[in-house]
CSV table of C-alpha atoms in Angstrom, one decimal:
chain,number,residue,atom,x,y,z
A,1,MET,CA,-13.3,-85.8,92.5
A,2,THR,CA,-10.8,-82.9,92.1
A,3,THR,CA,-9.2,-80.4,94.4
A,4,ALA,CA,-9.4,-76.6,94.4
A,5,ARG,CA,-8.4,-73.7,96.6
A,6,ALA,CA,-11.2,-71.7,98.3
A,7,ILE,CA,-11.5,-69.1,101.1
A,8,ARG,CA,-12.9,-70.4,104.3
A,9,LEU,CA,-13.9,-68.9,107.6
A,10,THR,CA,-14.1,-70.6,111.0
A,11,GLU,CA,-14.9,-67.4,112.9
A,12,PHE,CA,-16.2,-64.0,112.1
A,13,GLY,CA,-14.3,-60.7,112.4
A,14,GLY,CA,-11.7,-58.7,110.5
A,15,PRO,CA,-10.1,-59.5,107.2
A,16,GLU,CA,-7.5,-61.8,108.9
A,17,VAL,CA,-10.2,-64.4,109.6
A,18,MET,CA,-10.3,-65.4,105.9
A,19,HIS,CA,-8.0,-68.4,105.1
A,20,LEU,CA,-7.1,-69.9,101.7
A,21,ASP,CA,-7.6,-73.7,102.0
A,22,THR,CA,-7.6,-76.6,99.6
A,23,ALA,CA,-10.6,-78.9,99.5
A,24,GLU,CA,-12.0,-81.7,97.4
A,25,VAL,CA,-14.8,-80.8,94.9
A,26,PRO,CA,-17.0,-83.8,94.0
A,27,ALA,CA,-18.6,-84.4,90.6
A,28,PRO,CA,-21.7,-82.3,90.1
A,29,ALA,CA,-24.9,-83.7,91.5
A,30,ALA,CA,-28.2,-83.8,89.5
A,31,GLY,CA,-29.2,-80.3,88.5
A,32,GLU,CA,-25.7,-78.9,89.0
A,33,VAL,CA,-22.7,-78.0,86.9
A,34,GLN,CA,-19.1,-77.7,87.9
A,35,LEU,CA,-17.5,-74.4,87.2
A,36,ARG,CA,-13.8,-73.6,86.6
A,37,GLN,CA,-14.0,-70.0,87.8
A,38,THR,CA,-12.1,-67.4,85.9
A,39,ALA,CA,-13.0,-64.1,87.6
A,40,ILE,CA,-14.6,-63.5,91.0
A,41,GLY,CA,-16.6,-60.4,92.0
A,42,PHE,CA,-16.5,-58.5,95.3
A,43,ASN,CA,-19.5,-56.9,96.9
A,44,PHE,CA,-19.9,-55.1,100.2
A,45,ILE,CA,-22.3,-57.8,101.5
A,46,ASP,CA,-19.1,-60.0,101.6
A,47,VAL,CA,-17.7,-57.6,104.3
A,48,TYR,CA,-21.0,-57.7,106.3
A,49,GLN,CA,-21.0,-61.5,106.2
A,50,ARG,CA,-17.3,-61.8,107.1
A,51,MET,CA,-17.9,-59.6,110.1
A,52,GLY,CA,-21.0,-61.6,111.2
A,53,ARG,CA,-23.4,-58.7,110.7
A,54,TYR,CA,-25.4,-60.9,108.3
A,55,PRO,CA,-25.2,-64.3,110.0
A,56,LEU,CA,-23.8,-67.3,108.2
A,57,PRO,CA,-23.1,-70.9,109.5
A,58,SER,CA,-19.6,-71.6,110.6
A,59,PRO,CA,-17.4,-72.8,108.9
A,60,THR,CA,-18.3,-71.1,105.7
A,61,GLY,CA,-17.1,-69.7,102.4
A,62,LEU,CA,-17.6,-66.2,101.2
A,63,GLY,CA,-18.7,-64.5,97.9
A,64,HIS,CA,-21.8,-64.4,95.8
A,65,GLU,CA,-20.6,-63.7,92.3
A,66,ALA,CA,-18.2,-65.2,89.7
A,67,ALA,CA,-17.8,-66.0,86.0
A,68,GLY,CA,-16.4,-69.1,84.6
A,69,VAL,CA,-16.5,-72.0,82.3
A,70,VAL,CA,-18.6,-75.2,82.6
A,71,ASP,CA,-16.3,-78.1,83.1
A,72,ALA,CA,-18.8,-80.9,84.0
A,73,VAL,CA,-22.6,-81.3,83.9
A,74,GLY,CA,-24.8,-83.2,86.3
A,75,ALA,CA,-27.8,-85.4,85.5
A,76,GLY,CA,-30.8,-83.6,84.2
A,77,VAL,CA,-29.1,-80.4,83.1
A,78,THR,CA,-30.1,-79.8,79.5
A,79,ASP,CA,-29.7,-76.0,79.0
A,80,LEU,CA,-25.9,-75.9,79.7
A,81,LYS,CA,-23.0,-77.8,78.3
A,82,VAL,CA,-19.3,-78.2,78.9
A,83,GLY,CA,-17.4,-75.2,77.6
A,84,ASP,CA,-20.2,-72.7,78.1
A,85,ARG,CA,-19.2,-69.3,79.6
A,86,VAL,CA,-21.6,-68.4,82.5
A,87,VAL,CA,-22.0,-65.9,85.3
A,88,TYR,CA,-24.0,-66.1,88.6
A,89,MET,CA,-24.7,-63.9,91.6
A,90,ASN,CA,-27.0,-65.9,93.8
A,91,ALA,CA,-25.9,-69.5,94.0
A,92,GLY,CA,-25.1,-69.5,97.7
A,93,VAL,CA,-22.0,-68.2,99.4
A,94,GLY,CA,-18.7,-69.7,98.2
A,95,ALA,CA,-17.7,-67.7,95.1
A,96,TYR,CA,-14.2,-67.1,96.5
A,97,ALA,CA,-12.9,-70.3,95.0
A,98,GLU,CA,-11.1,-71.8,92.0
A,99,ARG,CA,-13.8,-74.3,91.3
A,100,ARG,CA,-17.2,-75.1,92.6
A,101,ASN,CA,-20.5,-76.9,91.9
A,102,VAL,CA,-23.5,-74.6,91.2
A,103,PRO,CA,-27.2,-75.3,90.6
A,104,ALA,CA,-27.7,-74.9,86.9
A,105,ASP,CA,-30.8,-72.7,87.4
A,106,LYS,CA,-28.6,-70.1,89.1
A,107,LEU,CA,-26.5,-69.6,86.0
A,108,VAL,CA,-26.8,-67.3,83.0
A,109,LEU,CA,-25.0,-67.7,79.7
A,110,LEU,CA,-22.6,-64.9,78.9
A,111,PRO,CA,-23.0,-63.1,75.6
A,112,ALA,CA,-20.0,-63.3,73.3
A,113,GLY,CA,-19.3,-59.5,73.7
A,114,ILE,CA,-18.9,-59.6,77.5
A,115,THR,CA,-15.6,-60.8,79.0
A,116,ASP,CA,-15.4,-63.0,82.1
A,117,GLU,CA,-13.7,-60.2,84.0
A,118,ASP,CA,-16.3,-57.6,83.1
A,119,ALA,CA,-19.1,-60.0,84.0
A,120,ALA,CA,-17.6,-60.7,87.4
A,121,ALA,CA,-17.0,-57.0,88.0
A,122,VAL,CA,-20.5,-55.9,87.1
A,123,PHE,CA,-23.1,-58.6,87.2
A,124,PHE,CA,-24.2,-58.5,90.9
A,125,LYS,CA,-23.9,-54.7,90.9
A,126,ALA,CA,-25.8,-54.3,87.7
A,127,MET,CA,-28.5,-56.7,88.8
A,128,THR,CA,-28.8,-54.6,91.9
A,129,ALA,CA,-29.1,-51.4,89.8
A,130,GLN,CA,-31.6,-53.1,87.5
A,131,PHE,CA,-34.1,-53.8,90.3
A,132,LEU,CA,-33.5,-50.3,91.8
A,133,VAL,CA,-34.1,-48.3,88.6
A,134,LYS,CA,-36.7,-50.6,87.0
A,135,LYS,CA,-38.6,-52.2,89.9
A,136,THR,CA,-38.2,-50.5,93.3
A,137,TYR,CA,-38.7,-47.1,91.7
A,138,HIS,CA,-39.0,-47.0,87.9
A,139,VAL,CA,-37.0,-44.0,86.9
A,140,GLN,CA,-38.7,-41.8,84.3
A,141,PRO,CA,-37.4,-39.1,81.9
A,142,GLY,CA,-37.3,-35.8,83.9
A,143,ASP,CA,-36.9,-37.4,87.3
A,144,ILE,CA,-34.4,-36.0,89.7
A,145,VAL,CA,-32.4,-38.9,91.2
A,146,VAL,CA,-29.8,-38.7,94.0
A,147,VAL,CA,-27.3,-41.6,94.2
A,148,HIS,CA,-25.1,-41.9,97.3
A,149,ALA,CA,-21.7,-43.6,97.0
A,150,ALA,CA,-21.8,-42.6,93.3
A,151,ALA,CA,-18.2,-43.5,92.8
A,152,GLY,CA,-18.5,-47.1,93.9
A,153,GLY,CA,-19.3,-50.1,91.8
A,154,VAL,CA,-23.1,-50.0,92.2
A,155,GLY,CA,-23.1,-46.3,92.4
A,156,GLN,CA,-21.5,-45.7,89.0
A,157,ILE,CA,-23.8,-48.2,87.3
A,158,LEU,CA,-26.9,-46.6,89.0
A,159,CYS,CA,-25.8,-43.1,87.8
A,160,ARG,CA,-25.2,-44.2,84.2
A,161,TRP,CA,-28.4,-46.2,84.0
A,162,ALA,CA,-30.6,-43.5,85.5
A,163,LYS,CA,-29.0,-41.0,83.2
A,164,ALA,CA,-29.7,-43.2,80.2
A,165,LEU,CA,-33.4,-43.4,81.4
A,166,GLY,CA,-33.6,-39.6,81.1
A,167,ALA,CA,-33.1,-38.6,84.7
A,168,THR,CA,-31.1,-35.7,86.1
A,169,VAL,CA,-28.6,-37.4,88.4
A,170,ILE,CA,-26.9,-35.9,91.5
A,171,GLY,CA,-24.2,-38.1,92.9
A,172,THR,CA,-22.6,-37.9,96.3
A,173,ALA,CA,-19.3,-39.4,97.4
A,174,GLY,CA,-16.9,-39.2,100.3
A,175,SER,CA,-14.1,-37.0,98.8
A,176,ALA,CA,-13.4,-34.5,96.1
A,177,ALA,CA,-11.5,-37.2,94.1
A,178,LYS,CA,-14.5,-39.5,94.2
A,179,CYS,CA,-16.8,-36.7,93.2
A,180,GLU,CA,-14.7,-36.5,90.0
A,181,VAL,CA,-15.3,-40.2,89.4
A,182,ALA,CA,-19.0,-39.7,89.9
A,183,ARG,CA,-19.1,-36.9,87.3
A,184,ALA,CA,-17.3,-39.2,84.9
A,185,ALA,CA,-20.0,-41.8,85.6
A,186,GLY,CA,-22.6,-39.5,84.2
A,187,CYS,CA,-23.7,-37.4,87.2
A,188,ASP,CA,-25.0,-33.9,86.3
A,189,ALA,CA,-23.4,-32.8,89.6
A,190,ALA,CA,-21.5,-34.4,92.4
A,191,VAL,CA,-21.3,-33.4,96.1
A,192,ASP,CA,-19.0,-34.5,98.9
A,193,TYR,CA,-21.3,-35.8,101.6
A,194,THR,CA,-18.6,-35.4,104.3
A,195,GLN,CA,-19.2,-31.6,104.1
A,196,ALA,CA,-21.6,-30.2,106.7
A,197,ASP,CA,-23.8,-28.5,104.1
A,198,TRP,CA,-24.0,-31.4,101.6
A,199,VAL,CA,-27.8,-31.5,101.7
A,200,ALA,CA,-28.0,-27.8,100.7
A,201,GLN,CA,-25.5,-28.4,97.9
A,202,VAL,CA,-27.5,-31.3,96.5
A,203,VAL,CA,-30.7,-29.3,96.4
A,204,ALA,CA,-28.9,-26.3,95.0
A,205,ALA,CA,-27.5,-28.4,92.2
A,206,THR,CA,-31.0,-28.8,90.8
A,207,GLY,CA,-32.0,-25.2,91.2
A,208,GLY,CA,-33.9,-26.0,94.4
A,209,ARG,CA,-35.8,-29.0,93.2
A,210,LYS,CA,-35.7,-32.1,95.4
A,211,ALA,CA,-35.4,-35.7,94.3
A,212,ARG,CA,-38.2,-38.1,93.2
A,213,VAL,CA,-35.9,-40.9,94.5
A,214,VAL,CA,-32.8,-41.1,96.7
A,215,TYR,CA,-30.7,-44.3,96.5
A,216,ASP,CA,-28.8,-44.7,99.8
A,217,SER,CA,-26.3,-47.4,100.3
A,218,VAL,CA,-24.2,-45.4,102.9
A,219,ALA,CA,-26.9,-45.2,105.6
A,220,LYS,CA,-25.5,-44.0,108.9
A,221,ASP,CA,-23.7,-40.9,107.5
A,222,THR,CA,-26.4,-40.0,104.9
A,223,PHE,CA,-29.8,-41.4,105.8
A,224,LEU,CA,-31.3,-38.4,107.7
A,225,GLY,CA,-29.9,-36.1,105.0
A,226,SER,CA,-31.5,-38.3,102.4
A,227,LEU,CA,-34.9,-37.5,103.8
A,228,ASP,CA,-34.2,-33.8,103.4
A,229,CYS,CA,-33.2,-34.3,99.7
A,230,THR,CA,-36.4,-36.0,98.8
A,231,ALA,CA,-39.4,-34.2,97.3
A,232,PRO,CA,-42.9,-34.6,98.8
A,233,PHE,CA,-44.3,-38.1,98.0
A,234,GLY,CA,-40.8,-39.1,96.9
A,235,MET,CA,-39.0,-42.3,97.8
A,236,VAL,CA,-35.9,-43.1,99.8
A,237,VAL,CA,-34.4,-46.4,98.9
A,238,LEU,CA,-32.1,-47.7,101.6
A,239,PHE,CA,-30.2,-50.7,100.1
A,240,GLY,CA,-27.0,-50.9,102.1
A,241,GLY,CA,-25.0,-49.5,105.1
A,242,ALA,CA,-21.4,-48.8,104.1
A,243,SER,CA,-21.0,-46.4,107.0
A,244,GLY,CA,-23.1,-48.4,109.5
A,245,PRO,CA,-26.8,-49.0,110.1
A,246,ALA,CA,-29.2,-46.1,109.4
A,247,PRO,CA,-30.4,-44.2,112.5
A,248,LEU,CA,-33.8,-45.4,113.9
A,249,ILE,CA,-36.6,-43.0,113.1
A,250,GLU,CA,-40.3,-42.7,114.1
A,251,PRO,CA,-42.6,-43.3,111.2
A,252,GLU,CA,-44.2,-39.9,111.8
A,253,LEU,CA,-40.9,-38.3,110.6
A,254,LEU,CA,-41.7,-39.5,107.0
A,255,ASN,CA,-45.0,-37.6,107.2
A,256,LYS,CA,-43.3,-34.4,108.5
A,257,LYS,CA,-40.7,-34.6,105.7
A,258,GLY,CA,-43.3,-34.7,103.0
A,259,CYS,CA,-45.3,-37.9,103.1
A,260,LEU,CA,-42.2,-39.8,102.0
A,261,PHE,CA,-42.0,-43.5,101.1
A,262,LEU,CA,-39.1,-45.5,102.6
A,263,THR,CA,-38.1,-49.0,101.5
A,264,ARG,CA,-35.3,-51.4,102.3
A,265,PRO,CA,-35.2,-53.8,99.3
A,266,SER,CA,-32.8,-56.6,98.4
A,267,VAL,CA,-31.6,-58.0,95.1
A,268,PHE,CA,-32.2,-61.6,95.9
A,269,PRO,CA,-36.0,-61.6,96.4
A,270,HIS,CA,-36.3,-59.7,93.1
A,271,ASN,CA,-34.5,-62.6,91.4
A,272,ALA,CA,-36.0,-65.5,93.3
A,273,ASP,CA,-37.3,-67.6,90.4
A,274,THR,CA,-35.2,-68.6,87.4
A,275,ALA,CA,-37.4,-67.0,84.7
A,276,THR,CA,-37.4,-63.6,86.4
A,277,PHE,CA,-33.7,-63.9,87.1
A,278,ARG,CA,-32.7,-64.6,83.5
A,279,ALA,CA,-35.1,-61.9,82.2
A,280,ASN,CA,-33.5,-59.4,84.5
A,281,ALA,CA,-30.0,-60.6,83.4
A,282,LYS,CA,-31.0,-60.0,79.8
A,283,ASP,CA,-32.0,-56.5,80.7
A,284,VAL,CA,-28.5,-56.0,82.2
A,285,PHE,CA,-26.8,-57.5,79.2
A,286,ASP,CA,-28.8,-55.3,76.9
A,287,ALA,CA,-27.9,-52.2,79.0
A,288,MET,CA,-24.2,-53.2,78.7
A,289,ALA,CA,-24.5,-53.6,74.9
A,290,SER,CA,-26.1,-50.1,74.7
A,291,GLY,CA,-23.4,-48.6,76.9
A,292,ALA,CA,-25.8,-47.6,79.7
A,293,VAL,CA,-24.0,-50.1,81.9
A,294,ARG,CA,-20.2,-50.4,81.9
A,295,ALA,CA,-17.7,-52.4,83.8
A,296,SER,CA,-15.6,-50.0,85.8
A,297,ILE,CA,-12.9,-52.0,87.5
A,298,GLY,CA,-11.1,-50.0,90.2
A,299,ALA,CA,-8.7,-52.8,91.6
A,300,ARG,CA,-7.6,-56.3,90.9
A,301,PHE,CA,-6.4,-58.9,93.4
A,302,ARG,CA,-5.4,-62.5,93.4
A,303,LEU,CA,-7.5,-64.9,95.6
A,304,ASP,CA,-4.7,-65.1,98.1
A,305,GLN,CA,-4.9,-61.3,98.5
A,306,VAL,CA,-8.5,-61.3,99.5
A,307,ALA,CA,-7.8,-59.7,102.9
A,308,ASP,CA,-6.2,-56.7,101.1
A,309,ALA,CA,-9.3,-56.4,98.9
A,310,HIS,CA,-11.6,-56.3,101.9
A,311,ARG,CA,-9.4,-53.7,103.7
A,312,MET,CA,-9.5,-51.5,100.6
A,313,ALA,CA,-13.3,-51.7,100.5
A,314,GLU,CA,-13.8,-51.1,104.2
A,315,ALA,CA,-11.5,-48.0,104.0
A,316,ARG,CA,-13.7,-46.8,101.0
A,317,ALA,CA,-10.4,-46.4,99.2
A,318,ASN,CA,-11.6,-47.8,95.9
A,319,ALA,CA,-13.5,-46.2,93.0
A,320,GLY,CA,-15.2,-48.8,90.9
A,321,ALA,CA,-15.4,-52.5,91.2
A,322,ILE,CA,-13.0,-55.0,92.8
A,323,VAL,CA,-12.2,-58.2,90.9
A,324,MET,CA,-10.3,-61.2,92.1
A,325,THR,CA,-8.7,-64.0,90.0
A,326,PRO,CA,-8.3,-67.6,91.3
């Protein structure tokens, strides 16, 4: 038995509801390993869960993603050993911690060329991008792709990966400065979606051609415009809601807009079994090795500064990933 600091919530609400507590961490049970975490990733789902929008039991921890070193191995674990560097993104909430026990089948060995910090910054986001560009809609050479929130952690990865797959990529972001970040992430053009004519600007950027797929993680502020950016028989992929839930629509609207396809996928079902999860992770690591995926870290915080990290994310004041250190 050892002790470790971890973020705990006893109620849901603003950033102030997160508290740094010390708790005992038992020896790992059968099928588990104990991790000494070295870098913790932030994802916007953490905000939703802290607010109570995505229900969790109370009290609860927070966080889905971290990298670290195996310090102890439970009975029956044969594919990991003490000292292994690993990363995870779906081992149950509780990643905001110095140390924790994790099911071994939720872990992936880190290649030597990827640092712990880069892994924590990119893994969840890159696994999200992987199922978006390879499974939800398989981006092909010549496709026109629109990526909202293109300056964010997932957005930058999506833009680079879609570009590497041969697409023309139009990014949108919430300010001129963020549009510059989107262009640096590989976008052929970037448009400020706070401008009233942003849809017309997106379509004009491709010479009047609309997108085969629009990846929308902003929702409330962009969703109806996303429908207008999509070519007939194209797909709108709604995978988040940074500005709030998407407006409700009648299904007939999809017909009127060009027989569009609309989907609301999630990263976890796409990685539900261990073999698929590790195969998708290898795809991510290969993309990192090729340069198609890069860890773009926009801000770093200590674990005791977690409230500041959440405030920055909610204000959409960051460009790139947020990483926390225990």
